[in-house]
mmCIF file of C-alpha atoms in Angstrom:
data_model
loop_
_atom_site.group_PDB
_atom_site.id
_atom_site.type_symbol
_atom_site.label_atom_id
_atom_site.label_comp_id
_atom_site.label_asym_id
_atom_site.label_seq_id
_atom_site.Cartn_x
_atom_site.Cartn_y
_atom_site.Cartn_z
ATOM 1 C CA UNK V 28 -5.302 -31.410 -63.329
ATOM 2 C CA UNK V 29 -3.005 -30.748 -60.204
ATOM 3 C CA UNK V 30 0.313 -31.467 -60.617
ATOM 4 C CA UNK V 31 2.305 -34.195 -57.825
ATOM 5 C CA UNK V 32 4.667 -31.453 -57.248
ATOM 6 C CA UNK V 33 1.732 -28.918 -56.079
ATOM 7 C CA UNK V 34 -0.043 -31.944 -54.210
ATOM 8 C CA UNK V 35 2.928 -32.335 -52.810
ATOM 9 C CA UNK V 36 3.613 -28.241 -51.586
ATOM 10 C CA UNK V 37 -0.409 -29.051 -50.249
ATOM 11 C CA UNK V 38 1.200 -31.915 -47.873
ATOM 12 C CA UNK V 39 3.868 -29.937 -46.612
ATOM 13 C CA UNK V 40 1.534 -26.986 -45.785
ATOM 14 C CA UNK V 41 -0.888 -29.712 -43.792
ATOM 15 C CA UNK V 42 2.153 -31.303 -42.550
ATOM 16 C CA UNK V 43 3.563 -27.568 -41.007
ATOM 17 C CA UNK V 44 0.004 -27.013 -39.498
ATOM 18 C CA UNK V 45 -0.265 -30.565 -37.663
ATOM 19 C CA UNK V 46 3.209 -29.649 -36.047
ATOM 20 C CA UNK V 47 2.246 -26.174 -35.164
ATOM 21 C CA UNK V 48 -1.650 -27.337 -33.766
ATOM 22 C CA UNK V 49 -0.872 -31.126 -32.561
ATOM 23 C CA UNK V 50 -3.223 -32.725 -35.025
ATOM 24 C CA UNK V 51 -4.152 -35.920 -35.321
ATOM 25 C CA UNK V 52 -4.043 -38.341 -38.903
ATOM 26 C CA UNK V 53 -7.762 -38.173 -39.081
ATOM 27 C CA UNK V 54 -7.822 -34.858 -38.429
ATOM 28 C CA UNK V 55 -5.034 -34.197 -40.323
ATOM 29 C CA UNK V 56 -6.300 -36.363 -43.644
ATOM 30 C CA UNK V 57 -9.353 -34.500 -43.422
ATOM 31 C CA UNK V 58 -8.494 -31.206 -43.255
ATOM 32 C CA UNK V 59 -6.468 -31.839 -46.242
ATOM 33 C CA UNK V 60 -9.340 -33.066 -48.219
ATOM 34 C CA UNK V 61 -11.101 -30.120 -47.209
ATOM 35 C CA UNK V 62 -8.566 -27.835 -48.690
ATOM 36 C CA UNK V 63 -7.993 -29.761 -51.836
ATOM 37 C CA UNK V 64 -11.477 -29.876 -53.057
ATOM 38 C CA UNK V 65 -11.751 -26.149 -52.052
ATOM 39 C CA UNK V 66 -9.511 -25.270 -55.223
ATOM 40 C CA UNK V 67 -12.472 -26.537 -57.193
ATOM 41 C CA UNK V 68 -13.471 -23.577 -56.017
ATOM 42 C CA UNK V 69 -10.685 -21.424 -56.609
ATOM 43 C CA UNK V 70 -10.902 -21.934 -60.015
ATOM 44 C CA UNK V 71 -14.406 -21.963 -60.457
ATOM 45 C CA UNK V 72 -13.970 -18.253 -59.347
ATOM 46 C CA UNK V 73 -11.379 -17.404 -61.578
ATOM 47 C CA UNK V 74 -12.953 -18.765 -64.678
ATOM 48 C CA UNK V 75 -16.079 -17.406 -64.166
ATOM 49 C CA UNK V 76 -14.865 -13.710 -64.744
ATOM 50 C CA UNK V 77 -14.903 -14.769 -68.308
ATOM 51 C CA UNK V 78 -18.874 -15.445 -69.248
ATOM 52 C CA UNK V 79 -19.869 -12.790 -66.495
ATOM 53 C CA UNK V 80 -17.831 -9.706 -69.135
ATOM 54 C CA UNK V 81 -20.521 -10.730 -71.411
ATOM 55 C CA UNK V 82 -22.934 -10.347 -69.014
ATOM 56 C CA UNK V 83 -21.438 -6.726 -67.547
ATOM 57 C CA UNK V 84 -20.793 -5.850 -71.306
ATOM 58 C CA UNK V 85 -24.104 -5.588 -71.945
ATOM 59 C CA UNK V 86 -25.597 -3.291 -69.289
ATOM 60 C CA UNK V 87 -22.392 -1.418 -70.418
ATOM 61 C CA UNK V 88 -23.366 -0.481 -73.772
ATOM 62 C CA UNK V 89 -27.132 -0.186 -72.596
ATOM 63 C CA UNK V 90 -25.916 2.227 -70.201
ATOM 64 C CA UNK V 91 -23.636 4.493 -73.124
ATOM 65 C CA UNK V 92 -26.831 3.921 -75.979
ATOM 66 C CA UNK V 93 -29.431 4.995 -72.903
ATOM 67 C CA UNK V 94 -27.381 8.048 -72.032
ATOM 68 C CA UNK V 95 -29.049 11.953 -72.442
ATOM 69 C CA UNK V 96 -26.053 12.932 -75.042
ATOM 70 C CA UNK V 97 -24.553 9.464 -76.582
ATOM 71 C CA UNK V 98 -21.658 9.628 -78.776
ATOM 72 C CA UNK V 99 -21.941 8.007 -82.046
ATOM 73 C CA UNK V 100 -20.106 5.194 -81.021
ATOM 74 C CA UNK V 101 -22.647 4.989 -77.894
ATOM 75 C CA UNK V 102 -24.987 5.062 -80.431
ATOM 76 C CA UNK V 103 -24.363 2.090 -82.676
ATOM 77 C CA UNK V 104 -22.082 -0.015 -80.417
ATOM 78 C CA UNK V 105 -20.089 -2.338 -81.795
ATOM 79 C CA UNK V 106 -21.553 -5.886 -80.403
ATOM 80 C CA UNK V 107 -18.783 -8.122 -81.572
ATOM 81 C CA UNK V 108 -17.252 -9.058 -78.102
ATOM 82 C CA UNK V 109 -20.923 -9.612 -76.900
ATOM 83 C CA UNK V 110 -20.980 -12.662 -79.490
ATOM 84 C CA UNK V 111 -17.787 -13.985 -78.626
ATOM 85 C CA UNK V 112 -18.265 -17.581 -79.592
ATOM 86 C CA UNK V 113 -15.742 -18.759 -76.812
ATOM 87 C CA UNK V 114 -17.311 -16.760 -74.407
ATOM 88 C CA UNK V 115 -20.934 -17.798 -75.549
ATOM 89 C CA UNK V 116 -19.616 -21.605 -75.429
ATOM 90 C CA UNK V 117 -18.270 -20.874 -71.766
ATOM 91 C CA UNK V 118 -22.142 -19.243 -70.939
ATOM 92 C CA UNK V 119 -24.166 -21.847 -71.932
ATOM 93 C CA UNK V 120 -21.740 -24.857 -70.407
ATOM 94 C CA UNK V 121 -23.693 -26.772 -68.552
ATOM 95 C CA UNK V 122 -21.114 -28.035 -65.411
ATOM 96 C CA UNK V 123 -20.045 -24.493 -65.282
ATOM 97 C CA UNK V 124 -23.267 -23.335 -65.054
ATOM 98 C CA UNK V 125 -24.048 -25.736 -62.087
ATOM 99 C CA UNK V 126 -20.497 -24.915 -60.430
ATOM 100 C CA UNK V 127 -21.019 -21.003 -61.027
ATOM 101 C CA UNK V 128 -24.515 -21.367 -59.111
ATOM 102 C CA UNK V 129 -22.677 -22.907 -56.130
ATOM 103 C CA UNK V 130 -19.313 -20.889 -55.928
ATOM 104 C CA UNK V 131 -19.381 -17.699 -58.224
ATOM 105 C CA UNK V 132 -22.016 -15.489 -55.856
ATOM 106 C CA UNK V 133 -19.118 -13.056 -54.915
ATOM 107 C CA UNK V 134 -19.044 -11.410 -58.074
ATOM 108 C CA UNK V 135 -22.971 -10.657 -57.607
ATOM 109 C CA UNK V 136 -21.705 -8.627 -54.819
ATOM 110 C CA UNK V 137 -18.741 -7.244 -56.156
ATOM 111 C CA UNK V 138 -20.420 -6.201 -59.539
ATOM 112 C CA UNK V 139 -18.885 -3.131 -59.523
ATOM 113 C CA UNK V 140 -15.218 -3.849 -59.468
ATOM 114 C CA UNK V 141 -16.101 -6.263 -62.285
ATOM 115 C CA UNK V 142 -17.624 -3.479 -64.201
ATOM 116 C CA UNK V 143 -14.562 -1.707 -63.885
ATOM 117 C CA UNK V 144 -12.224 -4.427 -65.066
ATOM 118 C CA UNK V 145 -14.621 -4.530 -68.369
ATOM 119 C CA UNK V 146 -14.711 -0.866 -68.941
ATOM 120 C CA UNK V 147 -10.404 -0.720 -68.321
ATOM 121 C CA UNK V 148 -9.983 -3.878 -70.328
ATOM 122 C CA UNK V 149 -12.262 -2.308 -73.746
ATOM 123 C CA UNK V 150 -9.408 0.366 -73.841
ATOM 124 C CA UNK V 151 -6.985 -2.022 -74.289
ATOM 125 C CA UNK V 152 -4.873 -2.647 -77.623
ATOM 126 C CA UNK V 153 -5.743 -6.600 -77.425
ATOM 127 C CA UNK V 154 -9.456 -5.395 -77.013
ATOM 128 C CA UNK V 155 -9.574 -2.560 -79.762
ATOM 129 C CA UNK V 156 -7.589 -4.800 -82.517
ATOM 130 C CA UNK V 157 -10.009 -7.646 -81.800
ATOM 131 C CA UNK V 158 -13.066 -5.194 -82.802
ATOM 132 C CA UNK V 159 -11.220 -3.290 -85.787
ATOM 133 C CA UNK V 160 -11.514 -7.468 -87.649
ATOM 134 C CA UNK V 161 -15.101 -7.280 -88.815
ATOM 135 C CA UNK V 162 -14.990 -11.156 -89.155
ATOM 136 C CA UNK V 163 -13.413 -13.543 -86.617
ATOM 137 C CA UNK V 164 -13.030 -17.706 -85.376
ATOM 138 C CA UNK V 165 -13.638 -19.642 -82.998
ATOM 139 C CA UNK V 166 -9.513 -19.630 -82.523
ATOM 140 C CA UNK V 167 -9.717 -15.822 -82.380
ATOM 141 C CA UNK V 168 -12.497 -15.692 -79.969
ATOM 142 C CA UNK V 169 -10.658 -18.163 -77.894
ATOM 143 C CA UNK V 170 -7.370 -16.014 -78.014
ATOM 144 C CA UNK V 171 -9.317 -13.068 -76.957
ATOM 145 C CA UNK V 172 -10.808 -14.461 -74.179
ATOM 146 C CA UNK V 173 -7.200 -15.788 -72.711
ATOM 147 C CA UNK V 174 -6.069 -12.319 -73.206
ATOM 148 C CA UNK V 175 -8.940 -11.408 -71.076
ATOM 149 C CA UNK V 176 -8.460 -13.728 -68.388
ATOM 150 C CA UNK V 177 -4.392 -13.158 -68.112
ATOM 151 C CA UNK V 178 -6.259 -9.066 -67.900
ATOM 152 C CA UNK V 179 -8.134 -10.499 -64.832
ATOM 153 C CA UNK V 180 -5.657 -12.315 -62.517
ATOM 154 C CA UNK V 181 -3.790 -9.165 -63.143
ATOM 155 C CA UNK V 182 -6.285 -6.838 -61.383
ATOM 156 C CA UNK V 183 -5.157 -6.969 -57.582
ATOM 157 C CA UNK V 184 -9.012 -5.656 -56.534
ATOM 158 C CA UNK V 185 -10.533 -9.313 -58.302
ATOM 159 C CA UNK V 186 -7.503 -11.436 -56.952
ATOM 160 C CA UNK V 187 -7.969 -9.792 -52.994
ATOM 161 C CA UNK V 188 -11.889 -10.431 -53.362
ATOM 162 C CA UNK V 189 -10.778 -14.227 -54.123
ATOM 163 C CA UNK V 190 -7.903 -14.656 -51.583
ATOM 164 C CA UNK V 191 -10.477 -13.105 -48.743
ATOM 165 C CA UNK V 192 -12.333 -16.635 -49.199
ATOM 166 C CA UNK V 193 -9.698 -18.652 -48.066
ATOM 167 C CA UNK V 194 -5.956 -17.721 -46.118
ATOM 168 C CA UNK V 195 -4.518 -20.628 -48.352
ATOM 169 C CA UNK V 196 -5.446 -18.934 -51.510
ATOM 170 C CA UNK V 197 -3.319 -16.264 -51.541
ATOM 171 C CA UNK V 198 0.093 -18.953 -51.810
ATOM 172 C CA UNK V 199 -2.249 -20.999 -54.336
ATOM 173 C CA UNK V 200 -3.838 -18.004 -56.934
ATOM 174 C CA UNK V 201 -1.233 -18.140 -59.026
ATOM 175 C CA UNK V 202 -0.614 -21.621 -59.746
ATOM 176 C CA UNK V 203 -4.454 -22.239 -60.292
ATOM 177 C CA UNK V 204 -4.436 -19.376 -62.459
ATOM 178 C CA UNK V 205 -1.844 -20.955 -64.521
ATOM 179 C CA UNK V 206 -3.856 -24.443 -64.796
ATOM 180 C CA UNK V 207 -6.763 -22.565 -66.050
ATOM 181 C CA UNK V 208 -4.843 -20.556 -68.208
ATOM 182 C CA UNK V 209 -3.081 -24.031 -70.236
ATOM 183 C CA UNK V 210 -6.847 -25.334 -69.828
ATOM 184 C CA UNK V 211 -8.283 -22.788 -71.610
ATOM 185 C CA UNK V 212 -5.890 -22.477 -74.433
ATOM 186 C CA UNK V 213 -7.046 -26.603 -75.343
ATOM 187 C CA UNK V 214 -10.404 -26.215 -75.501
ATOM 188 C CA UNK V 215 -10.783 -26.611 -78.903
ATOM 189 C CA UNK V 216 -14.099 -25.767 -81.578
ATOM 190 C CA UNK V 217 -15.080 -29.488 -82.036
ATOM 191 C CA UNK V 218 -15.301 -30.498 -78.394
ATOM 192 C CA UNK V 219 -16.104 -27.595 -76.567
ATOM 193 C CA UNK V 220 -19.960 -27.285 -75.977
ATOM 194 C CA UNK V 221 -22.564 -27.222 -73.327
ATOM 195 C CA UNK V 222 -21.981 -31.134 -73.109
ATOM 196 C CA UNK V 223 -18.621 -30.902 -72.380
ATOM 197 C CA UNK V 224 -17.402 -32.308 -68.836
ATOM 198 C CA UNK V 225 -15.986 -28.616 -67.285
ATOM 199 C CA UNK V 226 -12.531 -29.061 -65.887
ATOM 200 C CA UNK V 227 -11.942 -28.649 -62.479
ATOM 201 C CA UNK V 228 -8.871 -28.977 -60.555
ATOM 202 C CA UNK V 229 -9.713 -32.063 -59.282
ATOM 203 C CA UNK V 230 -11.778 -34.186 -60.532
ATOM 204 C CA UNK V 231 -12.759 -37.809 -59.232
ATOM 205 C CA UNK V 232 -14.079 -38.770 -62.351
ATOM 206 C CA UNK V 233 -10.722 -38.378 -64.115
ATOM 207 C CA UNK V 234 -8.289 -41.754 -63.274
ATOM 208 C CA UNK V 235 -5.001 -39.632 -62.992
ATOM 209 C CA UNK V 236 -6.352 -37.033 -60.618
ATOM 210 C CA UNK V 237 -7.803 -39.619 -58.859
ATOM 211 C CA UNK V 238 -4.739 -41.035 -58.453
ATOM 212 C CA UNK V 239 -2.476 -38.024 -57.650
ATOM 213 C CA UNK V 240 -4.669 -37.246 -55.264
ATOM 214 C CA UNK V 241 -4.528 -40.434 -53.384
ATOM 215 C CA UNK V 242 -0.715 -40.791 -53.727
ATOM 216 C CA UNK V 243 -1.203 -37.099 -52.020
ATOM 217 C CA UNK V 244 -3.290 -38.507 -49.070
ATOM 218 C CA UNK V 245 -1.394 -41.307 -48.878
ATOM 219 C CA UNK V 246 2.151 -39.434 -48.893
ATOM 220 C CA UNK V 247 0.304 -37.570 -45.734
ATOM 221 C CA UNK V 248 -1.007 -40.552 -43.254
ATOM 222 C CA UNK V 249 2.523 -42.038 -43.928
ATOM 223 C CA UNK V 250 5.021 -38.971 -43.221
ATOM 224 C CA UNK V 251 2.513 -38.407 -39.537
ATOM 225 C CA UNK V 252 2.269 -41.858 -38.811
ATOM 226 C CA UNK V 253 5.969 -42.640 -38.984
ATOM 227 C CA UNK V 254 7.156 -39.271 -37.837
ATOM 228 C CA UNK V 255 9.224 -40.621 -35.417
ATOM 229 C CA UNK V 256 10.633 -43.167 -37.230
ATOM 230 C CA UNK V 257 11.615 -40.420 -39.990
ATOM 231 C CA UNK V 258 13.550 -38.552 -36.817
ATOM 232 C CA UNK V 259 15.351 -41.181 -35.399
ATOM 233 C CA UNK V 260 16.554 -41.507 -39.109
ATOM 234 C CA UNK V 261 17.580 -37.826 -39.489
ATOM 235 C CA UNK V 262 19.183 -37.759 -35.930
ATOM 236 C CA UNK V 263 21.130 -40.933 -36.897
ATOM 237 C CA UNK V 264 22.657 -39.126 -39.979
ATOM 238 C CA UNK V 265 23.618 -35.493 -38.139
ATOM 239 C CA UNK V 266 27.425 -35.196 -37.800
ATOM 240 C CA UNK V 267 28.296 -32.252 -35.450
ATOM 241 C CA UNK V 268 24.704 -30.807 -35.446
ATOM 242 C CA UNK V 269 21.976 -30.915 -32.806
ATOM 243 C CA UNK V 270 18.802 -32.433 -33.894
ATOM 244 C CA UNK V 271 17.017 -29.273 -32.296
ATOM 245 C CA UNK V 272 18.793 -27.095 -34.511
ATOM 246 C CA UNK V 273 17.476 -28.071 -37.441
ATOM 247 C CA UNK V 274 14.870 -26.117 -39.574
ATOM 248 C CA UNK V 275 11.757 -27.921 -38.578
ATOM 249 C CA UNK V 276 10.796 -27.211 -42.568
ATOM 250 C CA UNK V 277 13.788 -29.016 -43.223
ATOM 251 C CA UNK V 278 12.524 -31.894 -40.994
ATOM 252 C CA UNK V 279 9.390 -31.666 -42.433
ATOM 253 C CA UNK V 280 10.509 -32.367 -45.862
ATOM 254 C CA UNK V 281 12.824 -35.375 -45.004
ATOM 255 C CA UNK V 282 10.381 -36.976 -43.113
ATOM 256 C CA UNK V 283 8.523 -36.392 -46.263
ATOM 257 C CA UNK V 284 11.095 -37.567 -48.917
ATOM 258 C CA UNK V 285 11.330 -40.801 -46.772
ATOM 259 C CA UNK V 286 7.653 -41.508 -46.086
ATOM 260 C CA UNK V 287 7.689 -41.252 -50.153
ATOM 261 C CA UNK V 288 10.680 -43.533 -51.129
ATOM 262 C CA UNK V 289 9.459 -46.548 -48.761
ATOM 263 C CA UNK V 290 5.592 -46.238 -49.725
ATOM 264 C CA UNK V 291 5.603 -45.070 -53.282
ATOM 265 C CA UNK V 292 7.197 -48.477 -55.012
ATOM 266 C CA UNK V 293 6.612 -46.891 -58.844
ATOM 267 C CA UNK V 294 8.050 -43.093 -57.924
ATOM 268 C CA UNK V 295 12.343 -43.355 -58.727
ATOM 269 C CA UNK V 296 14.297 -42.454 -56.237
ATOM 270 C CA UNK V 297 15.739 -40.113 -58.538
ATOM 271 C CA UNK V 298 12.642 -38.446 -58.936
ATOM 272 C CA UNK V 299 11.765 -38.347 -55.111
ATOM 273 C CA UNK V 300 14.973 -36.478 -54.040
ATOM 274 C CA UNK V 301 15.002 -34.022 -56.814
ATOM 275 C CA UNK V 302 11.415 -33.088 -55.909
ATOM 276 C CA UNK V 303 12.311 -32.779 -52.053
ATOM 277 C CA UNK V 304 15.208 -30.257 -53.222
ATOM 278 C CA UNK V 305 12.688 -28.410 -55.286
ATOM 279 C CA UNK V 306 10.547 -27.858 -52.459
ATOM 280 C CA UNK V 307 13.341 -27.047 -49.937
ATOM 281 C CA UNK V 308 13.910 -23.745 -53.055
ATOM 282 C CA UNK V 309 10.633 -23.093 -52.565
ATOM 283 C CA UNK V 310 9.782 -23.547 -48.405
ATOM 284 C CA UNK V 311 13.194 -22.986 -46.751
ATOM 285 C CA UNK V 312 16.632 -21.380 -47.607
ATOM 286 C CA UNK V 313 19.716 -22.402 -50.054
ATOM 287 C CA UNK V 314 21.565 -24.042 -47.351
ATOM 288 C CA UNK V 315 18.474 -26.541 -46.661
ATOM 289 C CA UNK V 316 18.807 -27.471 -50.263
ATOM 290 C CA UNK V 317 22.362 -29.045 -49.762
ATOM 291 C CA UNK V 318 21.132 -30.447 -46.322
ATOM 292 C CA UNK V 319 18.501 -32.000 -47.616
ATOM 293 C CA UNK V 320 20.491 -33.486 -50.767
ATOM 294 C CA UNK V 321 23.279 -34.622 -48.531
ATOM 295 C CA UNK V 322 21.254 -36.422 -45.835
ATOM 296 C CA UNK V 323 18.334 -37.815 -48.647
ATOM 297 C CA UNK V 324 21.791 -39.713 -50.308
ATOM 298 C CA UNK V 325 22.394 -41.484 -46.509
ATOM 299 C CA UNK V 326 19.157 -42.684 -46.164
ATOM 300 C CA UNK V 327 19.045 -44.341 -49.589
ATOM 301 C CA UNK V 328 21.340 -46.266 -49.046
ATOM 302 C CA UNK V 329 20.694 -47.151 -45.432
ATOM 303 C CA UNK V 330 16.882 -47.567 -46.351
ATOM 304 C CA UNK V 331 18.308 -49.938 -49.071
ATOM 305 C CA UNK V 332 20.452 -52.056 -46.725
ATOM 306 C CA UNK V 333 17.126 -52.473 -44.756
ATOM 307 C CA UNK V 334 15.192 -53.726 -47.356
ATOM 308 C CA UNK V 335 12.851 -50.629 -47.003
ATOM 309 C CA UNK V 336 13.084 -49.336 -50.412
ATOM 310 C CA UNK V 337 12.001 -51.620 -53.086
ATOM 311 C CA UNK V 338 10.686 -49.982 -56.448
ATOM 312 C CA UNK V 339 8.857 -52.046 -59.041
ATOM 313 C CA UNK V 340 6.492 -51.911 -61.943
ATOM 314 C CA UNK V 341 6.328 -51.147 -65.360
ATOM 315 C CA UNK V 342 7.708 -47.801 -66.455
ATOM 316 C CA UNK V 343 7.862 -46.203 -62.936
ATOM 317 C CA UNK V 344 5.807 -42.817 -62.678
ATOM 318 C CA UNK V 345 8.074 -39.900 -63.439
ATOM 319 C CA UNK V 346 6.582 -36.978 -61.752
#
């Protein structure tokens, strides 16, 4: 489910910590692993919030029908969002089940902020017009529970319990809340039951991230074990400008760029430079952009001359 362009941002973070800490490619490799399969995790966490409402709805309306003085509303609840058939499908999953058992146990402890989320959320307009249909589908329920979920990677108290697991995290919520969110919205009313193969942001069962995630490992050992290599290339190509000078970022994602157009025969070079200019937006400043673009348009054609860059296969991979 991850993107290259994310596996890639996950290279150039490990890449940026080996230069700051002096680590080694095993080291290196596995520390990246680590991290990767960690986002499992991640959004594990985030999807959870979903089945546990139904749980914390419950005790909720116990709590308002139990009370000394209940209002008449606290007297004959309406159940519907406790039957949410999306919701229920999500509950009784059995891979989520199993993942929620090994990952999800901060919510046990944070119950309360939880609580709160559910009791904000059923004074909501999304919540209230959702309860005024007396008959809904399974494409309502689903809409209602993405409307949830976008309602829970809002609330900064839920996102800070989840970035507290990891220091990563906080740079990677948002883009794993975005995968679940387009995940989500496919699940679909003939498919989606307790059967159903959960899916997790990387999964070695699935060919492609299988094989994102090796071109990602791969990408790695290459740019550290031809780092040198990749500077004596850059220093070759400076006109007026001291090698020390340059953002190390900016190093960072050459090296990069050219450890990917000499070991990634199906990737165009087209492809491989806009990415690297991407990620120089992202991880450095607008003047790396056109330093990275200028020098990336050398090396082509001096990696070409050397026979270094040859690209084959049918229908080369495009992102």
């Amino acid at each position: 489910m991850l993107s290259r362009h994310f596996l890639r941002c996950k290279v150039l973070q490990q890449l940026y910590a080996c230069q700051i800490e002096d680590k080694d490619v095993a080291t290196a490799t596995k520390e990246f692993e680590y991290h990767v399969g960690r986002l499992n995790e991640l959004g594990v966490l985030q999807v959870a919030l979903l089945p546990k409402m139904i749980e914390v709805g419950e005790k909720v309306i116990e709590e308002g029908r139990k009370k000394f003085r209940p209002s008449e509303a606290e007297k004959s609840p309406n159940r519907k969002f406790l039957t949410n058939e999306f919701l229920r499908r999500m509950a009784d999953n059995f891979e989520l089940r199993q993942y929620m058992e090994k990952w999800d146990g901060c919510w046990d402890v944070h119950d309360e902020l939880v609580r709160e989320a559910f009791i904000d959320f059923r004074k909501t307009d999304t919540y209230c017009q959702y309860l005024s249909h007396p008959d809904t589908d399974f494409e309502q329920d689903r809409e209602l529970a993405i409307s949830l979920f976008r309602f829970l990677m809002n609330r900064e108290a839920l996102v800070a319990v989840m970035a507290e697991r990891s220091l990563l995290w906080e740079d990677d919520f948002e883009q794993i809340a975005q995968y679940n969110f387009m995940m989500l919205k496919t699940l679909d009313a003939g498919t989606f039951d307790e059967a159903m193969p959960w899916p997790i942001m990387y999964d070695k069962r699935v060919e492609k991230d299988e094989a994102d995630f090796q071109f990602a490992r791969q990408l790695l050992r290459e740019t550290i074990e031809h780092r040198s290599e990749g500077d004596d290339l850059i220093k070759s190509r400076l006109q007026g400008w001291e090698f020390e000078r340059v953002a190390l970022m900016d190093i960072l994602l050459v090296n990069m760029a050219v450890a990917e157009l000499t070991s990634c025969p199906s990737i165009p070079e087209k492809v491989t430079i806009d990415e690297y200019i991407e990620l120089s937006k992202e991880f450095s400043s607008e003047r790396s952009r056109l330093f990275i673009n200028g020098i990336l348009d050398k090396l082509v054609l001096e990696l070409r001359k050397q026979g270094k860059i040859k690209k084959s296969g049918r229908g080369l991979v495009e992102n």
